[in-house]
Short mmCIF file of C-alpha atoms in Angstrom, two decimals:
data_model
loop_
_atom_site.label_atom_id
_atom_site.label_comp_id
_atom_site.label_asym_id
_atom_site.label_seq_id
_atom_site.Cartn_x
_atom_site.Cartn_y
_atom_site.Cartn_z
CA UNK L 1 82.78 120.95 177.77
CA UNK L 2 81.24 117.64 178.08
CA UNK L 3 78.60 119.20 176.74
CA UNK L 4 80.46 120.66 173.84
CA UNK L 5 82.32 117.49 173.05
CA UNK L 6 79.01 115.70 172.86
CA UNK L 7 77.12 117.83 170.98
CA UNK L 8 80.09 117.70 168.96
CA UNK L 9 79.91 114.55 168.29
CA UNK L 10 76.06 113.98 168.08
CA UNK L 11 76.24 116.51 164.71
CA UNK L 12 79.48 114.51 162.83
CA UNK L 13 78.42 111.23 163.57
CA UNK L 14 74.37 112.79 162.06
CA UNK L 15 76.13 114.34 159.32
CA UNK L 16 78.26 111.64 158.51
CA UNK L 17 75.45 109.48 158.49
CA UNK L 18 73.19 111.62 156.46
CA UNK L 19 75.99 111.88 154.16
CA UNK L 20 75.36 110.36 150.55
CA UNK L 21 78.63 111.27 148.53
CA UNK L 22 82.55 110.49 149.19
CA UNK L 23 82.76 113.98 148.50
CA UNK L 24 79.97 115.29 151.09
CA UNK L 25 82.07 113.10 153.40
CA UNK L 26 85.14 114.78 153.18
CA UNK L 27 83.32 117.83 153.48
CA UNK L 28 82.49 116.53 156.58
CA UNK L 29 86.28 115.09 157.44
CA UNK L 30 87.04 118.82 157.29
CA UNK L 31 84.14 120.18 159.59
CA UNK L 32 84.69 118.52 162.38
CA UNK L 33 88.27 117.24 162.13
CA UNK L 34 90.77 119.71 159.99
CA UNK L 35 93.36 122.27 161.46
CA UNK L 36 89.64 124.94 161.50
CA UNK L 37 87.83 122.27 162.37
CA UNK L 38 85.37 122.50 165.26
CA UNK L 39 87.38 118.99 167.42
CA UNK L 40 90.67 121.22 167.00
CA UNK L 41 89.46 124.72 168.21
CA UNK L 42 88.11 123.04 170.88
CA UNK L 43 91.59 121.64 172.03
CA UNK L 44 92.72 125.25 171.56
CA UNK L 45 91.01 125.95 174.80
CA UNK L 46 92.22 123.73 176.67
CA UNK L 47 94.89 126.28 178.17
CA UNK L 48 91.51 127.58 180.06
CA UNK L 49 90.39 124.55 181.70
CA UNK L 50 93.04 123.92 185.61
CA UNK L 51 95.53 121.96 185.11
CA UNK L 52 93.89 118.85 186.52
CA UNK L 53 91.59 118.58 184.59
CA UNK L 54 93.83 119.17 181.23
CA UNK L 55 94.33 115.12 180.95
CA UNK L 56 91.17 113.69 181.32
CA UNK L 57 89.63 116.89 178.93
CA UNK L 58 92.63 115.25 176.61
CA UNK L 59 91.68 111.86 177.04
CA UNK L 60 87.50 113.04 176.09
CA UNK L 61 88.75 114.84 172.99
CA UNK L 62 90.77 111.80 171.96
CA UNK L 63 87.47 109.55 172.53
CA UNK L 64 85.39 111.61 170.23
CA UNK L 65 88.17 112.23 167.30
CA UNK L 66 88.45 108.60 167.48
CA UNK L 67 84.95 107.78 167.55
CA UNK L 68 84.02 110.59 164.53
CA UNK L 69 86.85 108.81 162.53
CA UNK L 70 85.13 105.15 162.98
CA UNK L 71 82.40 106.07 161.92
CA UNK L 72 83.49 108.05 158.98
CA UNK L 73 85.48 105.14 158.14
CA UNK L 74 82.96 102.68 158.34
CA UNK L 75 80.54 105.46 156.13
CA UNK L 76 83.71 105.62 153.32
CA UNK L 77 84.08 101.86 153.02
CA UNK L 78 79.71 101.96 152.13
CA UNK L 79 79.57 104.83 149.40
CA UNK L 80 82.87 103.16 148.23
CA UNK L 81 80.90 100.20 147.87
CA UNK L 82 77.80 101.57 146.50
CA UNK L 83 79.82 103.57 143.94
CA UNK L 84 81.35 100.54 142.70
CA UNK L 85 78.02 98.99 142.11
CA UNK L 86 76.64 101.80 140.12
CA UNK L 87 79.42 101.50 137.94
CA UNK L 88 79.10 98.02 137.31
CA UNK L 89 75.37 98.13 136.39
CA UNK L 90 76.57 101.48 134.08
CA UNK L 91 79.16 99.50 132.28
CA UNK L 92 77.32 96.54 131.76
CA UNK L 93 78.96 94.22 129.21
CA UNK L 94 76.34 92.26 126.78
CA UNK L 95 78.90 89.01 126.36
CA UNK L 96 77.25 87.43 123.99
CA UNK L 97 77.24 90.38 121.43
CA UNK L 98 79.66 89.90 118.68
CA UNK L 99 83.07 91.43 118.63
CA UNK L 100 84.87 94.15 117.10
CA UNK L 101 86.32 92.37 114.06
CA UNK L 102 90.13 94.05 113.18
CA UNK L 103 90.88 95.32 109.51
CA UNK L 104 93.43 93.57 108.49
CA UNK L 105 95.37 95.21 105.60
CA UNK L 106 96.22 93.65 102.60
CA UNK L 107 99.29 93.11 100.12
CA UNK L 108 99.13 95.40 97.14
CA UNK L 109 99.49 93.67 93.75
CA UNK L 110 102.30 95.56 92.78
CA UNK L 111 104.00 93.79 95.63
CA UNK L 112 102.51 90.69 95.73
CA UNK L 113 103.98 90.17 91.51
CA UNK L 114 106.86 92.14 93.22
CA UNK L 115 107.91 89.14 95.63
CA UNK L 116 107.13 86.68 93.25
CA UNK L 117 109.51 88.38 90.40
CA UNK L 118 111.85 88.14 93.66
CA UNK L 119 111.11 84.65 94.69
CA UNK L 120 112.10 83.69 90.51
CA UNK L 121 115.32 85.29 90.82
CA UNK L 122 116.75 84.41 94.35
CA UNK L 123 115.91 80.80 93.17
CA UNK L 124 118.15 81.35 90.41
CA UNK L 125 120.74 82.69 92.98
CA UNK L 126 120.96 87.18 91.89
CA UNK L 127 121.05 89.45 94.19
CA UNK L 128 118.74 92.54 94.86
CA UNK L 129 119.52 95.50 94.48
CA UNK L 130 118.28 99.14 95.60
CA UNK L 131 119.74 102.31 94.96
CA UNK L 132 118.67 106.39 94.72
CA UNK L 133 115.56 107.49 92.71
CA UNK L 134 117.42 110.96 92.50
CA UNK L 135 119.81 109.93 90.10
CA UNK L 136 122.67 111.08 88.13
CA UNK L 137 122.46 112.42 84.58
CA UNK L 138 126.12 110.00 83.66
CA UNK L 139 124.36 107.07 85.27
CA UNK L 140 121.17 107.22 83.98
CA UNK L 141 122.08 107.73 80.60
CA UNK L 142 125.68 108.00 79.30
CA UNK L 143 126.89 104.93 81.51
CA UNK L 144 124.42 103.65 79.51
CA UNK L 145 125.78 104.65 76.09
CA UNK L 146 123.20 107.19 76.16
CA UNK L 147 125.25 110.43 75.43
CA UNK L 148 124.17 114.35 74.92
CA UNK L 149 120.94 114.84 72.45
CA UNK L 150 120.67 111.35 71.95
CA UNK L 151 117.21 110.53 70.60
CA UNK L 152 116.09 108.23 73.74
CA UNK L 153 116.41 110.53 75.90
CA UNK L 154 113.24 112.90 74.37
CA UNK L 155 111.07 109.61 74.53
CA UNK L 156 112.07 109.62 78.24
CA UNK L 157 110.74 112.57 78.20
CA UNK L 158 112.89 113.04 82.43
CA UNK L 159 112.31 114.52 84.94
CA UNK L 160 115.66 117.23 85.69
CA UNK L 161 116.09 118.59 88.85
CA UNK L 162 119.45 120.14 87.80
CA UNK L 163 121.75 119.34 84.30
CA UNK L 164 123.31 117.10 86.22
CA UNK L 165 120.56 115.80 88.29
CA UNK L 166 117.11 113.95 87.81
CA UNK L 167 114.25 111.73 88.70
CA UNK L 168 115.40 107.90 87.45
CA UNK L 169 113.51 106.89 83.67
CA UNK L 170 114.87 103.57 84.49
CA UNK L 171 116.66 101.11 87.15
CA UNK L 172 119.22 100.93 84.97
CA UNK L 173 121.64 102.63 86.86
CA UNK L 174 121.73 100.42 89.92
CA UNK L 175 122.94 98.29 86.96
CA UNK L 176 125.62 100.61 86.58
CA UNK L 177 126.89 101.18 90.39
CA UNK L 178 127.00 97.22 90.51
CA UNK L 179 129.09 97.59 87.76
CA UNK L 180 131.35 99.87 89.30
CA UNK L 181 131.64 98.85 92.98
CA UNK L 182 130.85 94.55 93.45
CA UNK L 183 133.34 92.53 92.15
CA UNK L 184 132.55 90.22 89.33
CA UNK L 185 130.48 88.16 88.33
CA UNK L 186 127.28 89.43 88.96
CA UNK L 187 124.02 88.42 89.18
CA UNK L 188 121.16 90.65 90.22
CA UNK L 189 118.47 92.61 89.93
CA UNK L 190 117.03 95.89 90.61
CA UNK L 191 113.60 96.86 91.06
CA UNK L 192 111.90 100.15 92.05
CA UNK L 193 110.15 103.80 91.41
CA UNK L 194 110.68 105.07 88.21
CA UNK L 195 109.41 108.54 86.56
CA UNK L 196 108.51 109.93 83.20
CA UNK L 197 106.24 112.78 81.86
CA UNK L 198 103.66 110.16 80.30
CA UNK L 199 100.02 111.50 80.50
CA UNK L 200 98.08 109.32 82.98
CA UNK L 201 95.59 107.24 80.78
CA UNK L 202 95.06 102.79 81.54
CA UNK L 203 98.41 101.80 80.05
CA UNK L 204 100.65 104.86 81.43
CA UNK L 205 101.86 106.74 84.05
CA UNK L 206 104.49 109.24 85.25
CA UNK L 207 105.72 106.99 88.41
CA UNK L 208 105.52 103.16 88.04
CA UNK L 209 107.82 100.60 88.38
CA UNK L 210 110.42 98.55 86.55
CA UNK L 211 112.57 95.90 87.48
CA UNK L 212 116.73 95.64 85.89
CA UNK L 213 118.28 92.65 85.61
CA UNK L 214 121.80 91.94 85.35
CA UNK L 215 124.69 89.48 84.87
CA UNK L 216 127.86 90.00 83.84
CA UNK L 217 130.71 87.01 83.93
CA UNK L 218 132.69 84.35 81.11
CA UNK L 219 131.48 83.50 78.54
CA UNK L 220 128.11 84.52 78.78
CA UNK L 221 126.20 84.22 75.14
CA UNK L 222 122.76 84.93 74.24
CA UNK L 223 121.38 81.88 74.61
CA UNK L 224 122.33 82.35 78.20
CA UNK L 225 120.03 85.00 78.27
CA UNK L 226 117.32 82.99 76.35
CA UNK L 227 117.79 79.92 79.01
CA UNK L 228 116.98 82.15 81.75
CA UNK L 229 114.78 84.39 80.95
CA UNK L 230 112.29 81.40 79.27
CA UNK L 231 112.66 80.02 82.72
CA UNK L 232 111.05 83.29 84.60
CA UNK L 233 108.85 83.34 81.84
CA UNK L 234 107.36 79.18 82.87
CA UNK L 235 107.81 79.79 86.46
CA UNK L 236 106.18 83.27 86.63
CA UNK L 237 102.92 82.27 84.18
CA UNK L 238 102.62 78.91 84.27
CA UNK L 239 105.28 75.23 82.82
CA UNK L 240 103.17 75.10 79.34
CA UNK L 241 104.42 79.00 78.90
CA UNK L 242 106.22 79.63 75.89
CA UNK L 243 108.82 82.29 74.92
CA UNK L 244 109.71 84.16 71.01
CA UNK L 245 112.43 86.91 70.91
CA UNK L 246 111.69 89.84 68.15
CA UNK L 247 114.54 91.84 67.26
CA UNK L 248 115.11 95.11 68.85
CA UNK L 249 116.87 98.03 69.65
CA UNK L 250 117.92 99.24 72.42
CA UNK L 251 121.20 101.45 73.16
CA UNK L 252 123.15 99.59 75.88
CA UNK L 253 121.91 96.27 74.60
CA UNK L 254 123.03 94.77 71.04
CA UNK L 255 122.13 92.30 69.90
CA UNK L 256 118.57 93.52 71.39
CA UNK L 257 115.10 91.58 71.99
CA UNK L 258 111.64 92.51 72.36
CA UNK L 259 110.37 89.03 74.54
CA UNK L 260 106.83 87.16 74.22
CA UNK L 261 105.33 84.80 75.93
CA UNK L 262 102.23 82.85 74.95
CA UNK L 263 98.90 84.57 76.21
CA UNK L 264 98.35 82.10 79.55
CA UNK L 265 94.97 82.88 79.28
CA UNK L 266 93.90 80.91 75.85
CA UNK L 267 97.61 79.06 76.16
CA UNK L 268 98.07 80.74 72.57
CA UNK L 269 95.17 80.40 70.72
CA UNK L 270 93.83 83.96 70.35
CA UNK L 271 91.92 85.72 72.76
CA UNK L 272 90.32 89.11 73.73
CA UNK L 273 93.90 89.40 76.40
CA UNK L 274 96.15 88.27 73.11
CA UNK L 275 94.17 90.37 70.97
CA UNK L 276 94.27 87.61 68.79
CA UNK L 277 97.38 86.27 68.49
CA UNK L 278 98.10 84.27 71.10
CA UNK L 279 101.26 85.70 72.36
CA UNK L 280 101.73 89.24 74.73
CA UNK L 281 104.69 90.92 75.48
CA UNK L 282 106.24 91.02 78.39
CA UNK L 283 110.32 92.78 78.62
CA UNK L 284 113.32 94.17 77.03
CA UNK L 285 116.69 91.89 76.46
CA UNK L 286 119.85 92.16 74.95
CA UNK L 287 123.63 91.42 75.57
CA UNK L 288 125.46 94.15 77.25
CA UNK L 289 126.96 96.65 74.90
CA UNK L 290 130.84 96.30 74.96
CA UNK L 291 131.10 100.13 75.27
CA UNK L 292 128.76 100.44 78.71
CA UNK L 293 131.09 97.55 80.17
CA UNK L 294 134.26 99.78 79.67
CA UNK L 295 132.47 102.89 80.49
CA UNK L 296 132.28 101.04 83.88
CA UNK L 297 136.01 99.09 83.40
CA UNK L 298 135.05 96.29 83.08
CA UNK L 299 137.14 94.78 79.38
CA UNK L 300 134.88 93.50 76.75
CA UNK L 301 137.28 90.97 75.67
CA UNK L 302 136.91 88.81 78.80
CA UNK L 303 133.36 89.59 79.74
CA UNK L 304 130.39 89.63 78.32
CA UNK L 305 126.69 89.70 80.43
CA UNK L 306 123.34 90.00 79.83
CA UNK L 307 120.37 92.47 80.51
CA UNK L 308 116.72 92.96 81.02
CA UNK L 309 114.58 95.25 82.17
CA UNK L 310 110.57 94.36 83.36
CA UNK L 311 107.96 97.11 83.87
CA UNK L 312 106.51 95.68 87.58
CA UNK L 313 103.15 97.67 87.06
CA UNK L 314 102.78 95.15 83.45
CA UNK L 315 103.49 91.86 85.46
CA UNK L 316 100.50 92.84 87.83
CA UNK L 317 98.10 94.26 84.87
CA UNK L 318 98.25 90.39 82.66
CA UNK L 319 98.58 88.49 85.85
CA UNK L 320 95.39 89.53 87.41
CA UNK L 321 93.50 90.23 84.13
CA UNK L 322 93.42 94.32 84.76
CA UNK L 323 92.50 96.51 81.96
CA UNK L 324 93.42 99.90 83.91
CA UNK L 325 96.46 100.57 85.30
CA UNK L 326 95.13 103.43 87.51
CA UNK L 327 93.19 101.42 89.37
CA UNK L 328 96.21 100.41 90.86
CA UNK L 329 96.96 104.30 92.20
CA UNK L 330 93.27 104.98 93.67
CA UNK L 331 93.21 103.10 96.41
CA UNK L 332 89.90 101.66 96.75
CA UNK L 333 89.23 98.72 99.25
CA UNK L 334 87.16 97.15 96.99
CA UNK L 335 89.78 96.56 94.38
CA UNK L 336 92.46 95.44 96.48
CA UNK L 337 90.93 93.28 98.39
CA UNK L 338 90.09 90.94 95.43
CA UNK L 339 94.33 89.44 95.81
#
């Protein structure tokens, strides 16, 4: 038995020293020390040894096991160190190489223009209010003094979901919701997407953005409207900007006007941008129609107000001298990162 144990030890040590990987070392451990290994098998033969010789034999088996495990642990550390060194050599990092740059996003021209408009009106005490893009016909038309069969409906050529629901054509419906639910006085702007059945070209899109404004209080006059919008124009386009109001018609305001600003490119002298006129049309506005106030349960004898509407894309196109609205929606990074 002593010779058998010595042979097992020598074979195990020889194989351990020849092992070239941790996987091979594990196979050797199973061969000699596993449940069905050679050392385990020889332990089972202890029943054939005389009783008085069993303690000495057990001690020899334990010494052999300890010796094999010691050799295996030493080889395991050696192989692990070599594997780590090989991995480090393979994954070496050249610290002189330039780092990978993080590509950050950029605000869209529409977002930049909207933030600027909101900053101006919030600075004048206005509240920014948003509303649903799927709107009732009542809030989109009737409550704004545009009854059924009104010509203004044909002009907007609306996307209807059913007879009562549609994709809003203007954010003015948010003004009606606000008049119905908010306490007076009201000073608010309503930015958001709107939808009209327009053909896509350089100045039109079936989906675009509006910013509608509303003020309701006692003793509001057209002078308040002019002063507010003149200050807005100076803040947006520069302190030298002048404004001009031209009579117009909107069903929900009376009187109504279109507002022009002096061309910020040529200062009003005339250029390609203003088509030689020196003026650029920027928005529509007017005093809130008494009937619109009555439909929202506001007494027109006590309260008055003004409203205005601005096309956000128009602001962006003019402010950044973009000549084609389609560029705003083509997601061309080369274009967007200019802003």
